[in-house]
Each structure stands twice: as structure tokens, then as C-alpha cells.
Coordinates of N, CA and C and ligand atoms in Angstrom, one line a residue:
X2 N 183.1 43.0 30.8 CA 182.5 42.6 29.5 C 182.9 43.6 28.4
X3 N 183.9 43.5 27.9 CA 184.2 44.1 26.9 C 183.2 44.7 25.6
X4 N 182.3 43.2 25.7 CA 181.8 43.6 24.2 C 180.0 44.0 24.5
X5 N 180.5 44.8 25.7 CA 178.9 45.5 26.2 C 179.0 46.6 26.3
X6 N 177.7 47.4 25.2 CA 177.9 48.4 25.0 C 176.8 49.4 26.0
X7 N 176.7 50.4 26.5 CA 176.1 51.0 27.5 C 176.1 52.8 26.6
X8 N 174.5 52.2 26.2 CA 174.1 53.7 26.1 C 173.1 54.3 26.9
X9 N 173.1 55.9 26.8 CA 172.9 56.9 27.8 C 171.0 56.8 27.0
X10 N 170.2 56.7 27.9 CA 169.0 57.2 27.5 C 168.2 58.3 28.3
X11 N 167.6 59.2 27.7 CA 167.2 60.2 29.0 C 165.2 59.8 28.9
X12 N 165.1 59.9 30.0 CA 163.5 60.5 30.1 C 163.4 61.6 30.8
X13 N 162.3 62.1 29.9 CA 162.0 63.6 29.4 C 160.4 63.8 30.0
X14 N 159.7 65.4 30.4 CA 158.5 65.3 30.2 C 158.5 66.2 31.2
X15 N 157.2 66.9 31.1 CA 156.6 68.1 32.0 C 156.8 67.6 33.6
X16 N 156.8 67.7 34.7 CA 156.5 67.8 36.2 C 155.1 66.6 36.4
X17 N 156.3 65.7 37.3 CA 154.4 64.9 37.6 C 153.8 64.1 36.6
X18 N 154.6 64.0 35.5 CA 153.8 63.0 34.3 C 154.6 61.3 34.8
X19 N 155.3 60.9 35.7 CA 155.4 59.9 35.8 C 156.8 59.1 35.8
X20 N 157.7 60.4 35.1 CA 158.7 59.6 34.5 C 159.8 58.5 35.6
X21 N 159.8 59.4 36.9 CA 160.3 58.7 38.0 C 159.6 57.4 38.5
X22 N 158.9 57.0 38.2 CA 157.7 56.0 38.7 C 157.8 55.2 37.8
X23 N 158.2 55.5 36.2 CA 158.2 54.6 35.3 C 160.0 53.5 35.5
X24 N 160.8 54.5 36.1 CA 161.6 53.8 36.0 C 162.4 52.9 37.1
X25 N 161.7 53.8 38.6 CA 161.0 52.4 39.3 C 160.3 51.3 39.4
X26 N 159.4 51.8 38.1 CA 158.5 50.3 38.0 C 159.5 49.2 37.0
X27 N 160.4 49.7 36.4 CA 161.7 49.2 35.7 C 162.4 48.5 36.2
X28 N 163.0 49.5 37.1 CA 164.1 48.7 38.0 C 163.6 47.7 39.3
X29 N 162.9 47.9 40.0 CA 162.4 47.6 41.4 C 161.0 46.8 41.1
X30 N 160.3 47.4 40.0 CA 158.7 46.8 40.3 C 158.2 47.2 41.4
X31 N 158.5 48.5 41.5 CA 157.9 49.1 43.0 C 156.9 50.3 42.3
X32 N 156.0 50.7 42.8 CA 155.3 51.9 42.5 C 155.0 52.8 43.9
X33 N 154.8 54.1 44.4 CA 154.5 55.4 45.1 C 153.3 55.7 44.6
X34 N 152.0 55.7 45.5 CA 151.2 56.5 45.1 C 151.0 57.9 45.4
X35 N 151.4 58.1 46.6 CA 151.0 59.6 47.1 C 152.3 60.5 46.7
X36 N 153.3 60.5 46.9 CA 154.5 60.7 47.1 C 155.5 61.2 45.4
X37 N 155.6 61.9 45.6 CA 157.0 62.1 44.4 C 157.5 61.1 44.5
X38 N 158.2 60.4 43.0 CA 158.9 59.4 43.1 C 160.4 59.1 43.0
X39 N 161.1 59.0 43.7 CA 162.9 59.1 43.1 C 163.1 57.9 42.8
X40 N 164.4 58.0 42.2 CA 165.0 56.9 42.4 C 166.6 56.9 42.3
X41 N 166.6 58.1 43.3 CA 167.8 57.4 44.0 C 169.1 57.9 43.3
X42 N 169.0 58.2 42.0 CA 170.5 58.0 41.6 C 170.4 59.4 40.3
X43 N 171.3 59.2 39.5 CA 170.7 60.2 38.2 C 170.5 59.1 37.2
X44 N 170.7 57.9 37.3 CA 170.5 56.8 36.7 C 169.9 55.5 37.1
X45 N 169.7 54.5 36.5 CA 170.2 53.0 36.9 C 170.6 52.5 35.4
X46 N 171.1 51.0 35.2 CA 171.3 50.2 34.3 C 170.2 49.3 34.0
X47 N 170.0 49.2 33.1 CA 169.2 48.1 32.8 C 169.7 47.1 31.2
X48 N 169.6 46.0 31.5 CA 170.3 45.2 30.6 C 169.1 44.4 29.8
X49 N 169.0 44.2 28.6 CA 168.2 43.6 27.3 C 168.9 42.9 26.6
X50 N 168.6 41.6 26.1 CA 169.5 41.0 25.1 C 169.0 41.1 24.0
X51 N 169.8 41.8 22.5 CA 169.1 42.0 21.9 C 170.1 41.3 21.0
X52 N 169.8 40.1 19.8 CA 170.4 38.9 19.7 C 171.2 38.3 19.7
X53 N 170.8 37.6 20.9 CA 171.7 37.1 22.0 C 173.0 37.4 22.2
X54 N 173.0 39.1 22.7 CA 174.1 40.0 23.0 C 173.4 40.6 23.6
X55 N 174.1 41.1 25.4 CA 173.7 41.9 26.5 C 173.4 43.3 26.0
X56 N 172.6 44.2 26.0 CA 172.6 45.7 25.8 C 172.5 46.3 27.0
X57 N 173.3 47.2 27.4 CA 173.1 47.4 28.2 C 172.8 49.3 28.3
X58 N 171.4 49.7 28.5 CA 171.3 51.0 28.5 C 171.2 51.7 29.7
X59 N 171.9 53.3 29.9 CA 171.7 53.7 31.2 C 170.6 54.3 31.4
X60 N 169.7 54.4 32.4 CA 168.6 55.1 31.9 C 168.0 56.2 33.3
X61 N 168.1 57.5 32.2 CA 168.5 58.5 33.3 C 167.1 59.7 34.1
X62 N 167.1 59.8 34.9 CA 166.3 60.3 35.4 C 166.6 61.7 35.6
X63 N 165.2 63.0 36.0 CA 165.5 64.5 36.2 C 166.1 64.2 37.4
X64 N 166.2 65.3 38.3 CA 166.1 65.4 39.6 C 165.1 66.7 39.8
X65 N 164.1 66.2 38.9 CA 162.8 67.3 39.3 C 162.9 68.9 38.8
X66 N 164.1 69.2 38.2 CA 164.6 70.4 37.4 C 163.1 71.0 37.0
X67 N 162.7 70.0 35.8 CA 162.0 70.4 35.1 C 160.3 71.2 35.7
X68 N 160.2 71.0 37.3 CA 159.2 71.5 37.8 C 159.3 73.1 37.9
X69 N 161.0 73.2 37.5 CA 161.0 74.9 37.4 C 161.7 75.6 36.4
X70 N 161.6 74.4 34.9 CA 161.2 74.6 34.0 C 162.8 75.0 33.7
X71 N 163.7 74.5 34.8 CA 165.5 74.4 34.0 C 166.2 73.4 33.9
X72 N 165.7 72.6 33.1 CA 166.5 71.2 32.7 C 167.2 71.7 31.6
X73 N 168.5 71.7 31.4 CA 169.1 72.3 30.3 C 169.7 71.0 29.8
X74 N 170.6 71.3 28.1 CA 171.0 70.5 27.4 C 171.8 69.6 28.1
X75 N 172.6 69.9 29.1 CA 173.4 69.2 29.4 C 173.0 67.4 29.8
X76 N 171.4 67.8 30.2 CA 170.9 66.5 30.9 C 170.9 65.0 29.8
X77 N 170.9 65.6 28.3 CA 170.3 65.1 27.5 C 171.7 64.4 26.4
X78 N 172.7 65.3 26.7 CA 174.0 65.4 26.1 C 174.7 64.0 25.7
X79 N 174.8 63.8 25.0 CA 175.2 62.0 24.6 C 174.4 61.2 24.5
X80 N 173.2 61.2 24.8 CA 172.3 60.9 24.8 C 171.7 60.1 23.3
X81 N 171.5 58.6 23.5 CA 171.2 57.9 22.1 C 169.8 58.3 21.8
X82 N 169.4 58.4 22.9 CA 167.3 57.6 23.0 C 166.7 59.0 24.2
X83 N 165.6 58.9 23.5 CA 164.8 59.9 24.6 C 163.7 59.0 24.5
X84 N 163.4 59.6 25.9 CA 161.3 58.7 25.5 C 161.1 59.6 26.4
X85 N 159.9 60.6 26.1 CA 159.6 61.9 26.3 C 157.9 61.4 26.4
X86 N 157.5 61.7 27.9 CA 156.2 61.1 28.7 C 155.7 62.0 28.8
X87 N 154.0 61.5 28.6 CA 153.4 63.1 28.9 C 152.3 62.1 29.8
X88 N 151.7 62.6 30.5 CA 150.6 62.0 31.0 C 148.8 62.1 30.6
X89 N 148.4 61.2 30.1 CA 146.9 60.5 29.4 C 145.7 61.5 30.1
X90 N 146.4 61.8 31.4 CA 144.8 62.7 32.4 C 145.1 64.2 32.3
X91 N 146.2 64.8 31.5 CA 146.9 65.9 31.5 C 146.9 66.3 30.7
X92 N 145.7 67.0 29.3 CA 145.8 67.2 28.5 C 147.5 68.7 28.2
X93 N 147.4 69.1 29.3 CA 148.6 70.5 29.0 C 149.9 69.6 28.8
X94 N 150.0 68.3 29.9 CA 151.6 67.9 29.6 C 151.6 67.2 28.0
X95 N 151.0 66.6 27.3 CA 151.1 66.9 25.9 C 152.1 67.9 25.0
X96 N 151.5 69.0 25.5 CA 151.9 70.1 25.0 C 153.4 70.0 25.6
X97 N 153.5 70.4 26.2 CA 154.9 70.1 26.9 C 156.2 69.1 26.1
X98 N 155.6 67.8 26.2 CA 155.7 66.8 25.3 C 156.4 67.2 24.0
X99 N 155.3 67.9 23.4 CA 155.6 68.4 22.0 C 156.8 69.4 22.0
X100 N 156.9 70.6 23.1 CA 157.8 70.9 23.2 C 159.2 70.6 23.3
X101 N 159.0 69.7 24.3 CA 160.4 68.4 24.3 C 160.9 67.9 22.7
X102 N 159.9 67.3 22.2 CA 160.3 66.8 20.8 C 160.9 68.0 19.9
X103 N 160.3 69.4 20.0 CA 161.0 70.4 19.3 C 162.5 70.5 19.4
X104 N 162.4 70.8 21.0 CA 163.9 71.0 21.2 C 165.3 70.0 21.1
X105 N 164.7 68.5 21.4 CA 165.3 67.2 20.6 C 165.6 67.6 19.4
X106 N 164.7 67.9 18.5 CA 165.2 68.0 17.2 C 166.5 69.1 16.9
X107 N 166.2 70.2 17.3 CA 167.1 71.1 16.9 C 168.5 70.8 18.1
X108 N 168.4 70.4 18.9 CA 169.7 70.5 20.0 C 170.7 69.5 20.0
X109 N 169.6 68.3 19.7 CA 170.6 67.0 20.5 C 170.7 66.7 19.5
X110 N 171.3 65.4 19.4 CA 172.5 64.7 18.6 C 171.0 64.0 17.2
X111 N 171.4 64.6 16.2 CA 170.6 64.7 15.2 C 170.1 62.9 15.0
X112 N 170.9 61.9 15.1 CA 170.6 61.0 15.1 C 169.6 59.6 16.6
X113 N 169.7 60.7 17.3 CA 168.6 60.5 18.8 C 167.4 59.8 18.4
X114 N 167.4 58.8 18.8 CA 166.1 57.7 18.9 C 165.0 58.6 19.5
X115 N 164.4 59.2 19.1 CA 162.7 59.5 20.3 C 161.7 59.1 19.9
X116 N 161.1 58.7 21.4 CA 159.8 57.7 21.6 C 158.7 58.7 22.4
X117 N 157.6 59.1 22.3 CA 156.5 59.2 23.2 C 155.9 58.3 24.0
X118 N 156.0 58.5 25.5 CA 155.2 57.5 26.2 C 153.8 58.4 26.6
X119 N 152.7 57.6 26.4 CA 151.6 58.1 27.0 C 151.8 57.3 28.3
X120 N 151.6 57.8 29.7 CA 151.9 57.3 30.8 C 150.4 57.6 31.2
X121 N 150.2 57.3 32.5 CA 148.9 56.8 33.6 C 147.9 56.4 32.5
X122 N 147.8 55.5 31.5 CA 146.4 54.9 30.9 C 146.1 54.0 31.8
X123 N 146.2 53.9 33.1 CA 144.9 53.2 34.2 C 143.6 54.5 34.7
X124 N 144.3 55.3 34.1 CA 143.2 56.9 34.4 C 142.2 57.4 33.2
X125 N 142.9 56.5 31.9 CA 141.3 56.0 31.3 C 140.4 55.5 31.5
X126 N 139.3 55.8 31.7 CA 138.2 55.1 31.8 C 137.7 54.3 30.3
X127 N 137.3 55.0 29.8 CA 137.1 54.0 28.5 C 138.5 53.8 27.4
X128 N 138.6 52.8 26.4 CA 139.6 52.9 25.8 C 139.7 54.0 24.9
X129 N 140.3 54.7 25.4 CA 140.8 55.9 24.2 C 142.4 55.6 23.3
X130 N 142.2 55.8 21.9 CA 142.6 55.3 20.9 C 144.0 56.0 20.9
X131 N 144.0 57.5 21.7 CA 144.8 58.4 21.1 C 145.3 58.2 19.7
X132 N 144.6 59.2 19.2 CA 144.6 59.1 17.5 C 145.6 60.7 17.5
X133 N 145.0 61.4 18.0 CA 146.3 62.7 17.7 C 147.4 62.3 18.0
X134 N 147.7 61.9 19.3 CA 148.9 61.0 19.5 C 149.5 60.8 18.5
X135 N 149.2 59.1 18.6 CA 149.8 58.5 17.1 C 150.2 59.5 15.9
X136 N 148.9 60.1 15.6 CA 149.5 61.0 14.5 C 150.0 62.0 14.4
X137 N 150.7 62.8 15.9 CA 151.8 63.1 15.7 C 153.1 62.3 15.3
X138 N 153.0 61.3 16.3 CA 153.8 60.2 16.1 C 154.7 59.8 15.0
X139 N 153.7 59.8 14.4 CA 153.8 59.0 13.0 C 154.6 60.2 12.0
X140 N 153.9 61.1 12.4 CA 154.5 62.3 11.1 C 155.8 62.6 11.6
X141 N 155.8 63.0 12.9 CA 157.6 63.5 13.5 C 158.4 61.9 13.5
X142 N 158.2 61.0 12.9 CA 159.0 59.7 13.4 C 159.6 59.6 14.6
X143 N 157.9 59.2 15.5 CA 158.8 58.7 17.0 C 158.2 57.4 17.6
X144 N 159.1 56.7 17.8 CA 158.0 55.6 18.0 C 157.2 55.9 19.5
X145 N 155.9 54.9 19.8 CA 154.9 55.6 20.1 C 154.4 54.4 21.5
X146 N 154.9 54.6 22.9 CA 153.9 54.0 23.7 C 153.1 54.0 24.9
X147 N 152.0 53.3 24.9 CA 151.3 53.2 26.6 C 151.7 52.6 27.6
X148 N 151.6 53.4 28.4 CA 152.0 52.5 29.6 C 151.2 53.3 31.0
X149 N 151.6 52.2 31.8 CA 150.9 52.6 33.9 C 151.8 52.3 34.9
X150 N 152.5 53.1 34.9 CA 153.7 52.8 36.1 C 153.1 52.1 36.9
X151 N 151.9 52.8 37.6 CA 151.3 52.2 38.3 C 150.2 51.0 38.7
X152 N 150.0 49.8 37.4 CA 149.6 48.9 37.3 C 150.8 47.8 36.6
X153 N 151.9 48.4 35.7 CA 153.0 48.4 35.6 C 152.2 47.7 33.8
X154 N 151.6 48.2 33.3 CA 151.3 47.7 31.9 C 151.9 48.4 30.8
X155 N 152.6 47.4 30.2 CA 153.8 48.5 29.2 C 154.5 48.9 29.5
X156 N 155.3 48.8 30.9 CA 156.6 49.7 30.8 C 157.6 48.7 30.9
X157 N 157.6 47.4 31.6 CA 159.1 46.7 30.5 C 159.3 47.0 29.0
X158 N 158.1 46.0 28.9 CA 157.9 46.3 27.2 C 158.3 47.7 26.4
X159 N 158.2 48.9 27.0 CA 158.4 49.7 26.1 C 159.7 49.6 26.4
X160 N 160.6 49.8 27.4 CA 162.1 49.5 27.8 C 162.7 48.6 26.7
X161 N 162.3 47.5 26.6 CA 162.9 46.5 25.9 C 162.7 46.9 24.2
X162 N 161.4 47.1 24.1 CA 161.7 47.4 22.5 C 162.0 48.3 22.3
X163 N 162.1 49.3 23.2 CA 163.1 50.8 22.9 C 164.6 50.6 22.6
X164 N 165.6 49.7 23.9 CA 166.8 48.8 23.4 C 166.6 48.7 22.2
X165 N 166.2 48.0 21.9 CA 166.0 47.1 20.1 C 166.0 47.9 19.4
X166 N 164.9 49.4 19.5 CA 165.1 49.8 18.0 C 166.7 51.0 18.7
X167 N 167.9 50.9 19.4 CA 168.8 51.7 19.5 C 169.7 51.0 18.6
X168 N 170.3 52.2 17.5 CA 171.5 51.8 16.8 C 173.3 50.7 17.3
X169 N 172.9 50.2 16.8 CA 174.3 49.5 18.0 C 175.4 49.7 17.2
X170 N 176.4 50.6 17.1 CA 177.8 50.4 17.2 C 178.6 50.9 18.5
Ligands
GDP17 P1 157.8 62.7 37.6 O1 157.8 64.1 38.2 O2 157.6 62.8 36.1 O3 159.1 62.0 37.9 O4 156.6 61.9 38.2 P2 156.6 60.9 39.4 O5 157.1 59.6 39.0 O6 157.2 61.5 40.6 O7 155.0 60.7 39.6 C1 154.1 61.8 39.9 C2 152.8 61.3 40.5 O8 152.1 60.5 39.6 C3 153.0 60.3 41.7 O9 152.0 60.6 42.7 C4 152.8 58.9 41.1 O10 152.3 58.0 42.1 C5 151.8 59.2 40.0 N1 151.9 58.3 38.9 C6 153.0 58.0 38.2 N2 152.8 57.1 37.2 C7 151.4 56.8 37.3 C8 150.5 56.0 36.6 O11 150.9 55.3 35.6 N3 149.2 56.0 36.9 C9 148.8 56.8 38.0 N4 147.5 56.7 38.3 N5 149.6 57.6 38.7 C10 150.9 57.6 38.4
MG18 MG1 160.8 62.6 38.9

């Protein structure tokens, strides 16, 4: 298919916030409770039609680097889209988070889509608004969402509208 374009997206995020599990629940619709999650590859494909034309984005996974805190540029390198996960029961991976978005800014490719996912909101108990969230969100321009790998709420969805807002040429 000639007129299919395949861009590079990375997920980003502290150790344990989910990102492997998110993109299992992507690909497979499978979720791991006990267990670290892989999947298998440094990528998969996933395909969106975004008006009525195939998109096709790669979407890339750590191989756990980041639990010893050396994921370097290279992971990130060509890279259109980040969506940089912190997890909802973890107030520290936040912070983390925020550090990801720093180094985005100054490193990668000045025109890079980044999104925050708040991941495990099945480990809210009541609804929390995340209002800091958002308004970091809002001020750094990233777009902003919830999701549960593990109940699987919001993570097509954020997949698909993430496609959508990637620049296409
Ligand atoms: P990664 O290190 O960021 O790739 O995180 P993993 O995908 O390996 O997940 C780490 C742990 O968190 C595993 O035990 C998962 O089962 C668990 N986990 C991942 N996503 C969720 C979620 O949305 N809700 C809950 N409750 N647990 C999750
Ligand atoms: Mg992982």
C-alpha cells in the first residue's frame, strides 16, 4: 500500500505505570495481572482510518530500560507522538511523567505530538477529576487521557484519537 503512511509512536513513563499492558490491551485485548507485561516485540502496528484512509502507526514499547533509569534518546528518535503514562495510584510516577515531558521538549523532534495518559483509573475509588493533571495539560499543550489497561476503558479510544490528532504528510 503505497499510500500508507507508518508513523513511529513511543510510550513513555516511570517503571510499572502500565505502559506494556496498555499496549497489550491494544493489540491482543489481553491483560496480566501479577506479572510484568511484554509484548513481545519493540513494537506492533496498529492501523486507524482516519478519513477514510488507513493510518497506520507503529507503536513502540521500553524493554524495561527505564526501571534503571537508561532509556536514552535513541528510543524516542523519529518519533511523531509520545503518550507519556503515569499511573492514578502513584502519586511519584507523575513526577516522572513531568520529567518525560521536559526532556520531550528540549530533545525530540520539536514538532512531537505529546499526550499524558493517566493509566490504572480502576484504582480510583471515587471519581477523581484530576484537575492538576489537566492543568498541567492544558498549559504544556498535551493532549490529556484516562484509561485501565486493565478493565480496558479508554485505551482504544485514546489510540485512535491520538492517530487523528498526528500530522499527516
Ligand atoms: P510497564 O513497566 O509500564 O510496562 O508496566 P506493565 O504493563 O508491565 O504493568 C505493571 C503492573 O501494573 C502489572 O502488574 C500490571 O498488571 C499492572 N497494571 C497495568 N495496567 C493496569 C491498570 O490499568 N490497572 C491496574 N489495576 N493494574 C494495571
Ligand atoms: Mg513494560
Amino acid at each position: 500500500f503505497l499510500t500508507e503512511v507508518q508513523q513511529k509512536v513511543v510510550v513513555l513513563g516511570d517503571f510499572s505505570v502500565g505502559k506494556s499492558s496498555l499496549i497489550l490491551r491494544v493489540s491482543k485485548n489481553e491483560f496480566l495481572e501479577e506479572q510484568e507485561s511484554t509484548i513481545g516485540a519493540a513494537f506492533i502496528n496498529f492501523s486507524v482510518n482516519v478519513d477514510n484512509k488507513p493510518n497506520q502507526i507503529q507503536i513502540w514499547d521500553t524493554a524495561g530500560q527505564e526501571k534503571f533509569r537508561s532509556l536514552t534518546p535513541i528510543y524516542y528518535r523519529g518519533a511523531i507522538g509520545a503518550i507519556v503514562v503515569y499511573d492514578v495510584s502513584r502519586e511519584y510516577s507523575f513526577q516522572t511523567a513531568k520529567e518525560w515531558v521536559e526532556e520531550l521538549k528540549e530533545k525530540a523532534n520539536p514538532k512531537l505530538i505529546i499526550a499524558l495518559c493517566a493509566n490504572k483509573i480502576d484504582l480510583l475509588e471515587e471519581k477523581k477529576k484530576l484537575l492538576k493533571e489537566k492543568e498541567y495539560a492544558d498549559e504544556n499543550g498535551l493532549l490529556i487521557y484516562e484509561t485501565s489497561a486493565k478493565t480496558g476503558k479508554g485505551v482504544t479510544e485514546m489510540f485512535v484519537d491520538f492517530s487523528k490528532n498526528l500530522p499527516k504528510d
